[in-house]
Short mmCIF file of C-alpha atoms in Angstrom, two decimals:
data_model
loop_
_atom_site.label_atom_id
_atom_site.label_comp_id
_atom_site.label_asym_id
_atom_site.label_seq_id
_atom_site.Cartn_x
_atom_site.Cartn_y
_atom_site.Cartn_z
CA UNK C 1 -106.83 91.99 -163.33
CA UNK C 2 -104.40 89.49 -163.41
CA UNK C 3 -105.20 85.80 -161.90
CA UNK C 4 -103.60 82.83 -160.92
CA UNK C 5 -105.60 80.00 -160.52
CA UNK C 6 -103.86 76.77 -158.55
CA UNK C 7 -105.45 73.21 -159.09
CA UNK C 8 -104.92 69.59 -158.86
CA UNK C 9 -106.27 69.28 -162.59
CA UNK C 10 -106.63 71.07 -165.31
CA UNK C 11 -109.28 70.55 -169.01
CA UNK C 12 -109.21 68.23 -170.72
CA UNK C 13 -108.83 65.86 -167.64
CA UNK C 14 -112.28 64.81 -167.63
CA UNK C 15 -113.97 65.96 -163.65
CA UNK C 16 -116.44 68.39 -162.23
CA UNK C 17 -113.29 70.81 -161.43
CA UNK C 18 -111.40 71.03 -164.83
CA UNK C 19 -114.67 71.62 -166.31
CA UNK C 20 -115.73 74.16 -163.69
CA UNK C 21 -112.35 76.05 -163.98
CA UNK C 22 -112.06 76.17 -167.35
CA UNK C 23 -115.40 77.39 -168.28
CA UNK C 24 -114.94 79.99 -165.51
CA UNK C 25 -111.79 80.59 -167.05
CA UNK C 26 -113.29 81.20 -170.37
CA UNK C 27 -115.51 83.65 -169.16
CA UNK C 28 -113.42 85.87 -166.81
CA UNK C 29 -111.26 86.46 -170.45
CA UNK C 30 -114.20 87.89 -171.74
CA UNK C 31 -114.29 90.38 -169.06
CA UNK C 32 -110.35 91.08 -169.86
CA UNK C 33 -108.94 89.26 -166.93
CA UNK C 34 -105.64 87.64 -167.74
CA UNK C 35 -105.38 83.96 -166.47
CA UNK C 36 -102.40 82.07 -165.16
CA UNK C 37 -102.74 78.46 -163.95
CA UNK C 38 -100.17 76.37 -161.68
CA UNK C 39 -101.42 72.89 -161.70
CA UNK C 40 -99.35 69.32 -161.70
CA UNK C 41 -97.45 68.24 -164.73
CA UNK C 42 -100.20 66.63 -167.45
CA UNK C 43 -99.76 62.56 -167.83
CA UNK C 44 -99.86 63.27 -171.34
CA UNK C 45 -97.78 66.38 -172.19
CA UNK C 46 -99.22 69.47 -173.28
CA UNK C 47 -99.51 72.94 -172.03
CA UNK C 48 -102.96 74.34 -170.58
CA UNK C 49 -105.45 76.18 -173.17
CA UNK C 50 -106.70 79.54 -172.59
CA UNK C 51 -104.25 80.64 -169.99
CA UNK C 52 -101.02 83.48 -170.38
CA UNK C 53 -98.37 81.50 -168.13
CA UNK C 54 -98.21 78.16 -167.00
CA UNK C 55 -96.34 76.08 -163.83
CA UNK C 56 -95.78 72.65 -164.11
CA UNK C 57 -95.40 70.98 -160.72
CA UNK C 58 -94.41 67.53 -159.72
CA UNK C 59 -97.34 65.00 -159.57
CA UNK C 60 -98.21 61.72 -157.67
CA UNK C 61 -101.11 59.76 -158.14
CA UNK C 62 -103.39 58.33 -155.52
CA UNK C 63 -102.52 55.17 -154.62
CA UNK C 64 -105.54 52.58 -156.10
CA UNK C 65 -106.94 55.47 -158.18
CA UNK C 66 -103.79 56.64 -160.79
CA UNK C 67 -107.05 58.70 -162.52
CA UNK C 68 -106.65 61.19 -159.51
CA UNK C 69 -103.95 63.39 -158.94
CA UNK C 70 -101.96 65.73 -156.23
CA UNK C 71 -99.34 68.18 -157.07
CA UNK C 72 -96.00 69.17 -154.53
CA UNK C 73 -93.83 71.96 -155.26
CA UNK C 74 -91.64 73.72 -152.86
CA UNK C 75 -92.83 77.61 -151.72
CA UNK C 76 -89.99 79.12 -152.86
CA UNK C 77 -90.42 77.90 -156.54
CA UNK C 78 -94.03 79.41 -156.80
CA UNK C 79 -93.04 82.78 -155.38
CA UNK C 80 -89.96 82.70 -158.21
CA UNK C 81 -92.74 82.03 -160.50
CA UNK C 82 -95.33 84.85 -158.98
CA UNK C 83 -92.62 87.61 -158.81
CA UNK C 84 -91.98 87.43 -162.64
CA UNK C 85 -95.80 87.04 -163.38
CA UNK C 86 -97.25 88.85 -160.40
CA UNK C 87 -100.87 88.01 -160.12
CA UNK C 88 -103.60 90.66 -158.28
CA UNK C 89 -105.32 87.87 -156.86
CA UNK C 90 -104.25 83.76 -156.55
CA UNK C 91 -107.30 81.69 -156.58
CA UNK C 92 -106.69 77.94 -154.92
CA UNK C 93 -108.98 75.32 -156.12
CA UNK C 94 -107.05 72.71 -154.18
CA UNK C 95 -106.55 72.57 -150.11
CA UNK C 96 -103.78 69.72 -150.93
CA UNK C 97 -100.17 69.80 -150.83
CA UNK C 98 -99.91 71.87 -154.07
CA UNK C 99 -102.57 74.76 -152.73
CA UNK C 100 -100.86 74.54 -149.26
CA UNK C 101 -97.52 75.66 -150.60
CA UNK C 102 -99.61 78.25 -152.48
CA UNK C 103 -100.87 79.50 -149.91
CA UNK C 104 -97.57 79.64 -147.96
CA UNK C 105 -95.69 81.08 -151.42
CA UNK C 106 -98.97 84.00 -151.47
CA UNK C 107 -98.71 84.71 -147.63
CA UNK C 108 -95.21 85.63 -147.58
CA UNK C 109 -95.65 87.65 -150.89
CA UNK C 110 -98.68 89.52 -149.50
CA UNK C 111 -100.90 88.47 -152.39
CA UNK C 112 -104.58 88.21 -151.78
CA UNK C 113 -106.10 84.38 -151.57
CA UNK C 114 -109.48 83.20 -152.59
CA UNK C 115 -110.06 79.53 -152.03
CA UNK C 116 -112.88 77.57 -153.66
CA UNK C 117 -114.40 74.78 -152.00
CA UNK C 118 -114.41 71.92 -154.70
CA UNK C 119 -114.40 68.72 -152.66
CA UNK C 120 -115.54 67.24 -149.49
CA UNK C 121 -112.50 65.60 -148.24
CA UNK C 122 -113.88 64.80 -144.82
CA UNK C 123 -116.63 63.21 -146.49
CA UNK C 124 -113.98 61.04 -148.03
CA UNK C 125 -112.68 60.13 -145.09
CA UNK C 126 -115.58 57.61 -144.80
CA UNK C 127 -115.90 56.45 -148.12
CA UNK C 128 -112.32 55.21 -148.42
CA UNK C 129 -111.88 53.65 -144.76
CA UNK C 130 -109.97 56.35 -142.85
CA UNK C 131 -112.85 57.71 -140.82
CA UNK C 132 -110.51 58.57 -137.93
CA UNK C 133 -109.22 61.33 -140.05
CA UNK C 134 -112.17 63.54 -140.72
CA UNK C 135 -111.97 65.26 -137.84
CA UNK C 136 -108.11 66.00 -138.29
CA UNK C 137 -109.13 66.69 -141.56
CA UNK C 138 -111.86 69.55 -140.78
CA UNK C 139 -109.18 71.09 -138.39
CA UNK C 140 -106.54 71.36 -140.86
CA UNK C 141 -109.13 72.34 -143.89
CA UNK C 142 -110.54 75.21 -141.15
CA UNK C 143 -107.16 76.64 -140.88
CA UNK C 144 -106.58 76.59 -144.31
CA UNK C 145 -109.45 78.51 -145.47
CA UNK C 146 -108.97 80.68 -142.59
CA UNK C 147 -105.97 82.30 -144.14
CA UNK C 148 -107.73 83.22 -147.17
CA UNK C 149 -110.08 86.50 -147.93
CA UNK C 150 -113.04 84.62 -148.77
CA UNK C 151 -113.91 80.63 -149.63
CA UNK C 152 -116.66 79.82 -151.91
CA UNK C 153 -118.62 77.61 -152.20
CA UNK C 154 -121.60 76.14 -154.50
CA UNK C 155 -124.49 76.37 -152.49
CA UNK C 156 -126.20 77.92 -149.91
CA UNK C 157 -126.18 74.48 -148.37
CA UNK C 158 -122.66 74.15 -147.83
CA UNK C 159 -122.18 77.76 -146.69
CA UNK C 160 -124.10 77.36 -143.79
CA UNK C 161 -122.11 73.77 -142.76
CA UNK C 162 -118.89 75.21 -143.23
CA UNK C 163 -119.92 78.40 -140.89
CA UNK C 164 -121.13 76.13 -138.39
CA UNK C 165 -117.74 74.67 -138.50
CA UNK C 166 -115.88 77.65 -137.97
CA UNK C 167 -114.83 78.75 -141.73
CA UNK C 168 -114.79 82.42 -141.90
CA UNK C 169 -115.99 84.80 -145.18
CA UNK C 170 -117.67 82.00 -146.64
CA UNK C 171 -119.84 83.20 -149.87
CA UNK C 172 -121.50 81.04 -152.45
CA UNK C 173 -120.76 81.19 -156.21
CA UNK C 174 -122.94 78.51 -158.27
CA UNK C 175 -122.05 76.85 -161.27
CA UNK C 176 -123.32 77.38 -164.71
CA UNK C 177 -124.66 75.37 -167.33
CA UNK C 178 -124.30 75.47 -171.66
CA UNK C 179 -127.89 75.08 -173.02
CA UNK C 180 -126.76 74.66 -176.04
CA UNK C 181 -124.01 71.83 -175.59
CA UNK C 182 -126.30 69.91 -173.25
CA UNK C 183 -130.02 69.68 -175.00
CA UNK C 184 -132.65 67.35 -175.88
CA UNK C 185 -131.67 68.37 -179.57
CA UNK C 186 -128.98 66.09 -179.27
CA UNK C 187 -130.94 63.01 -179.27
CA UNK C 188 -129.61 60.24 -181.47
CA UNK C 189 -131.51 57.59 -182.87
CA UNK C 190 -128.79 55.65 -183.83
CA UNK C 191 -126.98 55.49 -180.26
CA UNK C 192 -130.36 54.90 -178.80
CA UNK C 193 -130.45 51.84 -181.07
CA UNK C 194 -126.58 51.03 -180.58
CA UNK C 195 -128.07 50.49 -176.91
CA UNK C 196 -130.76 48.20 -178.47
CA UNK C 197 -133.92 50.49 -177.51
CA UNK C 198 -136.82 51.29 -180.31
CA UNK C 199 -138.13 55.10 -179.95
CA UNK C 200 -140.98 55.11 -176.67
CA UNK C 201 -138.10 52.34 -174.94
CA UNK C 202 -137.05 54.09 -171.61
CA UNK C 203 -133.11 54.24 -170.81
CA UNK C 204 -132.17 54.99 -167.31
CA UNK C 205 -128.93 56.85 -167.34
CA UNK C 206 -125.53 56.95 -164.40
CA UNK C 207 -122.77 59.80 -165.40
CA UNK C 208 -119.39 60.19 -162.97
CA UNK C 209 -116.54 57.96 -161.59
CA UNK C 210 -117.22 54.90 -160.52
CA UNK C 211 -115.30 54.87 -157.53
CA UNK C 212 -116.60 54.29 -154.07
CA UNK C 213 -117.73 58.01 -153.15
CA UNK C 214 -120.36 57.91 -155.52
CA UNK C 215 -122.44 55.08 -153.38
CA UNK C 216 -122.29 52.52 -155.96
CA UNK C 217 -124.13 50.25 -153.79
CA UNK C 218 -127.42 51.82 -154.12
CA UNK C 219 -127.26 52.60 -157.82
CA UNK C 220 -126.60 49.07 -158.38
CA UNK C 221 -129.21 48.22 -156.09
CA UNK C 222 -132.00 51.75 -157.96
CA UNK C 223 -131.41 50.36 -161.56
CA UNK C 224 -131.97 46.11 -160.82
CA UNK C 225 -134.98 47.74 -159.22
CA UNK C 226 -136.03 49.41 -161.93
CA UNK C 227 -135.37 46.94 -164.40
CA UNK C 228 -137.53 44.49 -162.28
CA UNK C 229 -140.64 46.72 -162.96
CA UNK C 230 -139.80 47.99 -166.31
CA UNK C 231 -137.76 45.32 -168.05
CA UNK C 232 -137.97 46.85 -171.16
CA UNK C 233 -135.42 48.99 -169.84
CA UNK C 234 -131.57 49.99 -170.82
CA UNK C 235 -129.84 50.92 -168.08
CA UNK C 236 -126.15 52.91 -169.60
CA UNK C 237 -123.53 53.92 -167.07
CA UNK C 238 -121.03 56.32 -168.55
CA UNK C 239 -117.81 57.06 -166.52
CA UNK C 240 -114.72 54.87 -165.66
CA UNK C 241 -113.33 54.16 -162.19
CA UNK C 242 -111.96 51.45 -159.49
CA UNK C 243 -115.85 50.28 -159.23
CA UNK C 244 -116.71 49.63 -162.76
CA UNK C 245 -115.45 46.37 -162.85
CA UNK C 246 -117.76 45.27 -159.67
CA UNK C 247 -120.67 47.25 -161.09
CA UNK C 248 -120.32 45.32 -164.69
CA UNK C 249 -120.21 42.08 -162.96
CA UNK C 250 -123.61 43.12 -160.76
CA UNK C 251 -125.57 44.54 -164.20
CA UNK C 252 -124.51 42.31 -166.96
CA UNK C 253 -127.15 43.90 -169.11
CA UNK C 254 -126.18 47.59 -168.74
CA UNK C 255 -124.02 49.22 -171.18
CA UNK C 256 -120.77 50.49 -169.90
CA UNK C 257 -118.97 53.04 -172.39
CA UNK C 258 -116.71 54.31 -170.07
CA UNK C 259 -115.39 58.07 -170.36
CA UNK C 260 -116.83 59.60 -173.51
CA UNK C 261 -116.00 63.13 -174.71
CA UNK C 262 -117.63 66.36 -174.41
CA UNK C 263 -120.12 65.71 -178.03
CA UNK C 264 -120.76 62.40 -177.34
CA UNK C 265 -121.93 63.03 -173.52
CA UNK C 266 -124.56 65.35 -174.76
CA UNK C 267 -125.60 62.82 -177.04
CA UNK C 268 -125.87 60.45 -174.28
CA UNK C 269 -127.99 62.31 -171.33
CA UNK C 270 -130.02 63.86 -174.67
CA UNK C 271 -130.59 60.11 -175.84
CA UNK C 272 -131.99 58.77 -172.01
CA UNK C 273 -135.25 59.67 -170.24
CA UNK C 274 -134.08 59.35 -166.60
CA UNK C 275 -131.25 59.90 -164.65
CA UNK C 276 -130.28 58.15 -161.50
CA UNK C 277 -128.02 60.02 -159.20
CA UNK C 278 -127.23 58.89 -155.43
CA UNK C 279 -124.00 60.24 -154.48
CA UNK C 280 -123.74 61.95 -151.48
CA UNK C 281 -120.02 63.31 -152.18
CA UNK C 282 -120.40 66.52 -154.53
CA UNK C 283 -120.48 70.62 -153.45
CA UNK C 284 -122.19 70.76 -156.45
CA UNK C 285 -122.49 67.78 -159.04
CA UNK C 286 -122.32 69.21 -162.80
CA UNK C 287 -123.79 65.89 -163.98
CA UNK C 288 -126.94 66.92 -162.39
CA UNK C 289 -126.97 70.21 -164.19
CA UNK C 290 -125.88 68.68 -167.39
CA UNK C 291 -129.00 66.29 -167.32
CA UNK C 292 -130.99 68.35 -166.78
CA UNK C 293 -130.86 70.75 -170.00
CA UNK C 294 -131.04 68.11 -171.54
CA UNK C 295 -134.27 67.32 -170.30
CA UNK C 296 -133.75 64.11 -168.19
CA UNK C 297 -136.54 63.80 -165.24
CA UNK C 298 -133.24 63.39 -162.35
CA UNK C 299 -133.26 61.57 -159.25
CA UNK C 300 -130.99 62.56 -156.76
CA UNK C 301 -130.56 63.29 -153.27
CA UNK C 302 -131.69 66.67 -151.59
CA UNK C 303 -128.09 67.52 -151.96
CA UNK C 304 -125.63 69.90 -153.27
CA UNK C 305 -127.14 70.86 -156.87
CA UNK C 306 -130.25 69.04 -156.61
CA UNK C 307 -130.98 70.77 -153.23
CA UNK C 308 -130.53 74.08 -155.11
CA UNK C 309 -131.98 73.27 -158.42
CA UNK C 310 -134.63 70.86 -157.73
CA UNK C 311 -138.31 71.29 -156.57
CA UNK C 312 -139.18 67.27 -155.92
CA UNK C 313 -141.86 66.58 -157.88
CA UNK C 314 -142.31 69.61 -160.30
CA UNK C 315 -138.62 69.36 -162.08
CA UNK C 316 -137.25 66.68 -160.67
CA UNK C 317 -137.48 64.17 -157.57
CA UNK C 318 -135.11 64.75 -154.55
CA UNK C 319 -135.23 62.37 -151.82
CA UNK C 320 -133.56 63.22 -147.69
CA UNK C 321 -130.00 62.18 -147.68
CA UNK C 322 -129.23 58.74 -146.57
CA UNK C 323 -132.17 57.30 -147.45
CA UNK C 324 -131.27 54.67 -149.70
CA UNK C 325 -135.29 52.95 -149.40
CA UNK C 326 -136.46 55.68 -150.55
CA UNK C 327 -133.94 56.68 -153.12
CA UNK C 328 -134.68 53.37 -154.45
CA UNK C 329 -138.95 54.03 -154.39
CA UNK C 330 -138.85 57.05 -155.91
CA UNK C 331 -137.12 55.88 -158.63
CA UNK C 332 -139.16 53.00 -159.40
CA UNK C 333 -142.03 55.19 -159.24
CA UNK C 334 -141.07 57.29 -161.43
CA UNK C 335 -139.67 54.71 -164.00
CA UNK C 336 -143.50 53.63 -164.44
CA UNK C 337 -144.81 56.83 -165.85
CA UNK C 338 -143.54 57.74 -168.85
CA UNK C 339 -145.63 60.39 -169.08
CA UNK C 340 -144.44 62.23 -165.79
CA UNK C 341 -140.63 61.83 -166.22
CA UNK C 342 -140.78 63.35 -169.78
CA UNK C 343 -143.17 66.42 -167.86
CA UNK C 344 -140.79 66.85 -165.12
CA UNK C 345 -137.78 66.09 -167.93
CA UNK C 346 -139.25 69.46 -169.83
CA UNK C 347 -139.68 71.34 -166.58
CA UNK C 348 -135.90 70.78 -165.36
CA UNK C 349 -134.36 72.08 -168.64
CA UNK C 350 -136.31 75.64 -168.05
CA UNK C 351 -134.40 75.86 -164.74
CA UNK C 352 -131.11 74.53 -165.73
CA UNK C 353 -131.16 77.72 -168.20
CA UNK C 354 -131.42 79.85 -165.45
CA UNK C 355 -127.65 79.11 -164.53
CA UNK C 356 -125.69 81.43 -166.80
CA UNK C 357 -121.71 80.57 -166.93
CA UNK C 358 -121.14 84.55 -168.16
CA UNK C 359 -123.24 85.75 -165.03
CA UNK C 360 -121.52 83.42 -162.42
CA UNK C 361 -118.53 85.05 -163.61
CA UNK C 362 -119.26 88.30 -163.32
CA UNK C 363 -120.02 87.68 -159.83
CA UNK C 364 -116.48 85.58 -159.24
CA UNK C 365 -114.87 89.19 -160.23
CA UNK C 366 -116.29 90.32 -158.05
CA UNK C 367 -115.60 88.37 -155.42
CA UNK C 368 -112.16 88.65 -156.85
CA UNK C 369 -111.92 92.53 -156.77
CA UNK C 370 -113.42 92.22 -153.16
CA UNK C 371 -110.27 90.35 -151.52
CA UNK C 372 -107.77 92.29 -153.62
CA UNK C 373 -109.57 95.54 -151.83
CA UNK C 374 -109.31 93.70 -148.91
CA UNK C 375 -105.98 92.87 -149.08
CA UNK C 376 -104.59 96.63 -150.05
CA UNK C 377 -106.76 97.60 -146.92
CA UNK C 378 -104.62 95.41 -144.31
CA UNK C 379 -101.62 96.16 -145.87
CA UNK C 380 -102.11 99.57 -145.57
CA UNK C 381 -103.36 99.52 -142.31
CA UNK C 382 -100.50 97.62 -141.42
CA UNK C 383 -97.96 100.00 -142.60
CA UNK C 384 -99.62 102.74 -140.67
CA UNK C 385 -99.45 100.56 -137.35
CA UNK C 386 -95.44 99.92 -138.07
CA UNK C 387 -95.04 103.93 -139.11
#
């Protein structure tokens, strides 16, 4: 099979999506699938790894977040690009202006579209002031997906909220996790010092953007609280974003290392005991995963990955969505037991393991061979109507 994957962003751009795609991407090579990629041109120049062909597309950053990305290119350049590398099946990862002109480029070529569902744009809608769009934003995302074979999505969760809005072929494909990368092996002693803790110290841990999506508010709000019962503490916040500089002014004491790479991540969530997690804005949330195989007791809302992952109280704590009081309890509870987070902490890596990249990807060809079987179908049933 030959695939062509379209998205906003691409490894090593450093989100939930490149690192989803490109692990998925890894994978699907194993099982002899050859990969193409059309994504916006890199701020710094370099080609994609891991794929056979490439498009570069124009690019324009989000205004107040240049970290962000979308991509524009005209149909007819991406069906001159798909008729000398014809793919079986075009996967879009984005529903912007770039995957819209994919989708227009794959309709008129008759190619077969799978979209993935990779970010909650009407939830966005809210966080960044322009509430009166969400609806005119589920309309438009409803005919988008429409168009396509199948959508997938994370979790069983969001399957059933996109059927109820009126999505069509909706099937859920998790995401997988690297026990090896992300492990309590990877403990340091010398960051944990670096961060000015001795060995039994407990270090609360924050990993993502630090924009206002990830409600901000309340994990400013979680770790003060926490620091008011244990303050022995360290609270670190990894990531980088418009928020940061807010959030360093609020928690003077936390350390802020902003984006790290891939080794020194996994020495990070291996070197805390806790992780504090209340967005509200993920389909799935790869940080939560990541923490925990590494053996970080995570609190989070019953949302996206934690929903799926999580069984509140045995390998992890999940609190109902939206409430922030008792976001904030829990994790104050929990910060006073050392002995329970590192249980639950030991607990959560077992069933991170479960998630196996090469298995997820097995059942993306799958889905894969399913809308190019589709797609031969209605073409040939077409040709028999025009006969």
């Amino acid at each position: 099979m030959r695939l062509c994957i379209v998205s906003e962003t691409w490894s090593p751009e450093i989100n939930g999506v490149a690192h989803t795609l490109n692990r998925v991407c890894r994978e699907l090579q194993r099982l002899e699938v050859t990969v193409d990629v059309i994504r916006p041109t890199p701020r710094v120049a370099g080609t994609a790894q891991g794929v056979e062909q490439e498009l570069q597309v124009n690019r324009c950053s989000i205004p107040g977040y240049r970290d962000v990305q979308v991509g524009f290119a005209r149909p007819a350049t991406l069906r001159r690009f798909w008729q000398q590398h014809r793919p079986d099946v075009v996967y879009l990862a984005t529903q912007g202006p770039l995957g819209w002109a994919a989708r227009q480029a794959a309709t008129q070529l008759e190619l077969p579209l799978v979209a993935g569902w990779h970010t909650n744009f009407d939830h966005y809608c809210h966080d960044y002031g322009v509430s009166w769009l969400s609806s005119a934003t589920r309309r438009y995302l409803r005919y988008f997906h429409n168009g396509c074979a199948l959508t997938l999505v994370p979790t069983q969760q969001q399957a059933a909220l996109l059927r109820q809005q009126g999505i069509h072929d909706v099937q859920v494909l998790s995401r997988g996790i690297d026990g090896d990368k992300f492990s309590p092996a990877h403990r340091d002693d010398a960051l944990r010092k670096a961060w000015g803790v001795s060995e039994h110290q407990p270090v609360a841990l924050y990993v993502g953007r630090l924009a206002p999506e990830k409600n901000l508010a309340l994990l400013q709000e979680t770790l003060q609280a926490m620091r008011d019962v244990r303050p022995d503490m360290a609270l670190v916040v990894v990531g980088d974003g418009p928020g940061r500089a807010q959030l360093e002014k609020a928690l003077p004491d936390a350390h802020f290392t902003g984006f790290v790479d891939k080794q020194a991540l996994a020495r990070h969530y291996a070197s805390a005991d806790m992780f504090v997690f209340p967005s509200l804005s993920e389909t799935w949330g790869n940080v939560v995963t990541e923490a925990m195989a590494s053996g970080l007791a995570v609190v989070a809302y019953r949302h996206a990955a934690s929903a799926e992952l999580i069984q509140s109280g045995h390998n992890g704590i999940t609190v109902e969505p939206n409430d922030a009081m008792a976001f904030q309890q829990a994790a104050v509870a929990l910060c006073q037991h050392p002995a329970e987070y590192a249980r639950i902490g030991r607990i959560a890596r077992l069933r991170a393991l479960e998630q196996s990249w090469s298995g997820i990807a097995e059942q993306f060809l799958r889905y894969l061979n399913y809308a190019q079987e589709a797609n031969h179908a209605s073409s040939s049933a077409c040709r028999i109507r025009s006969s």
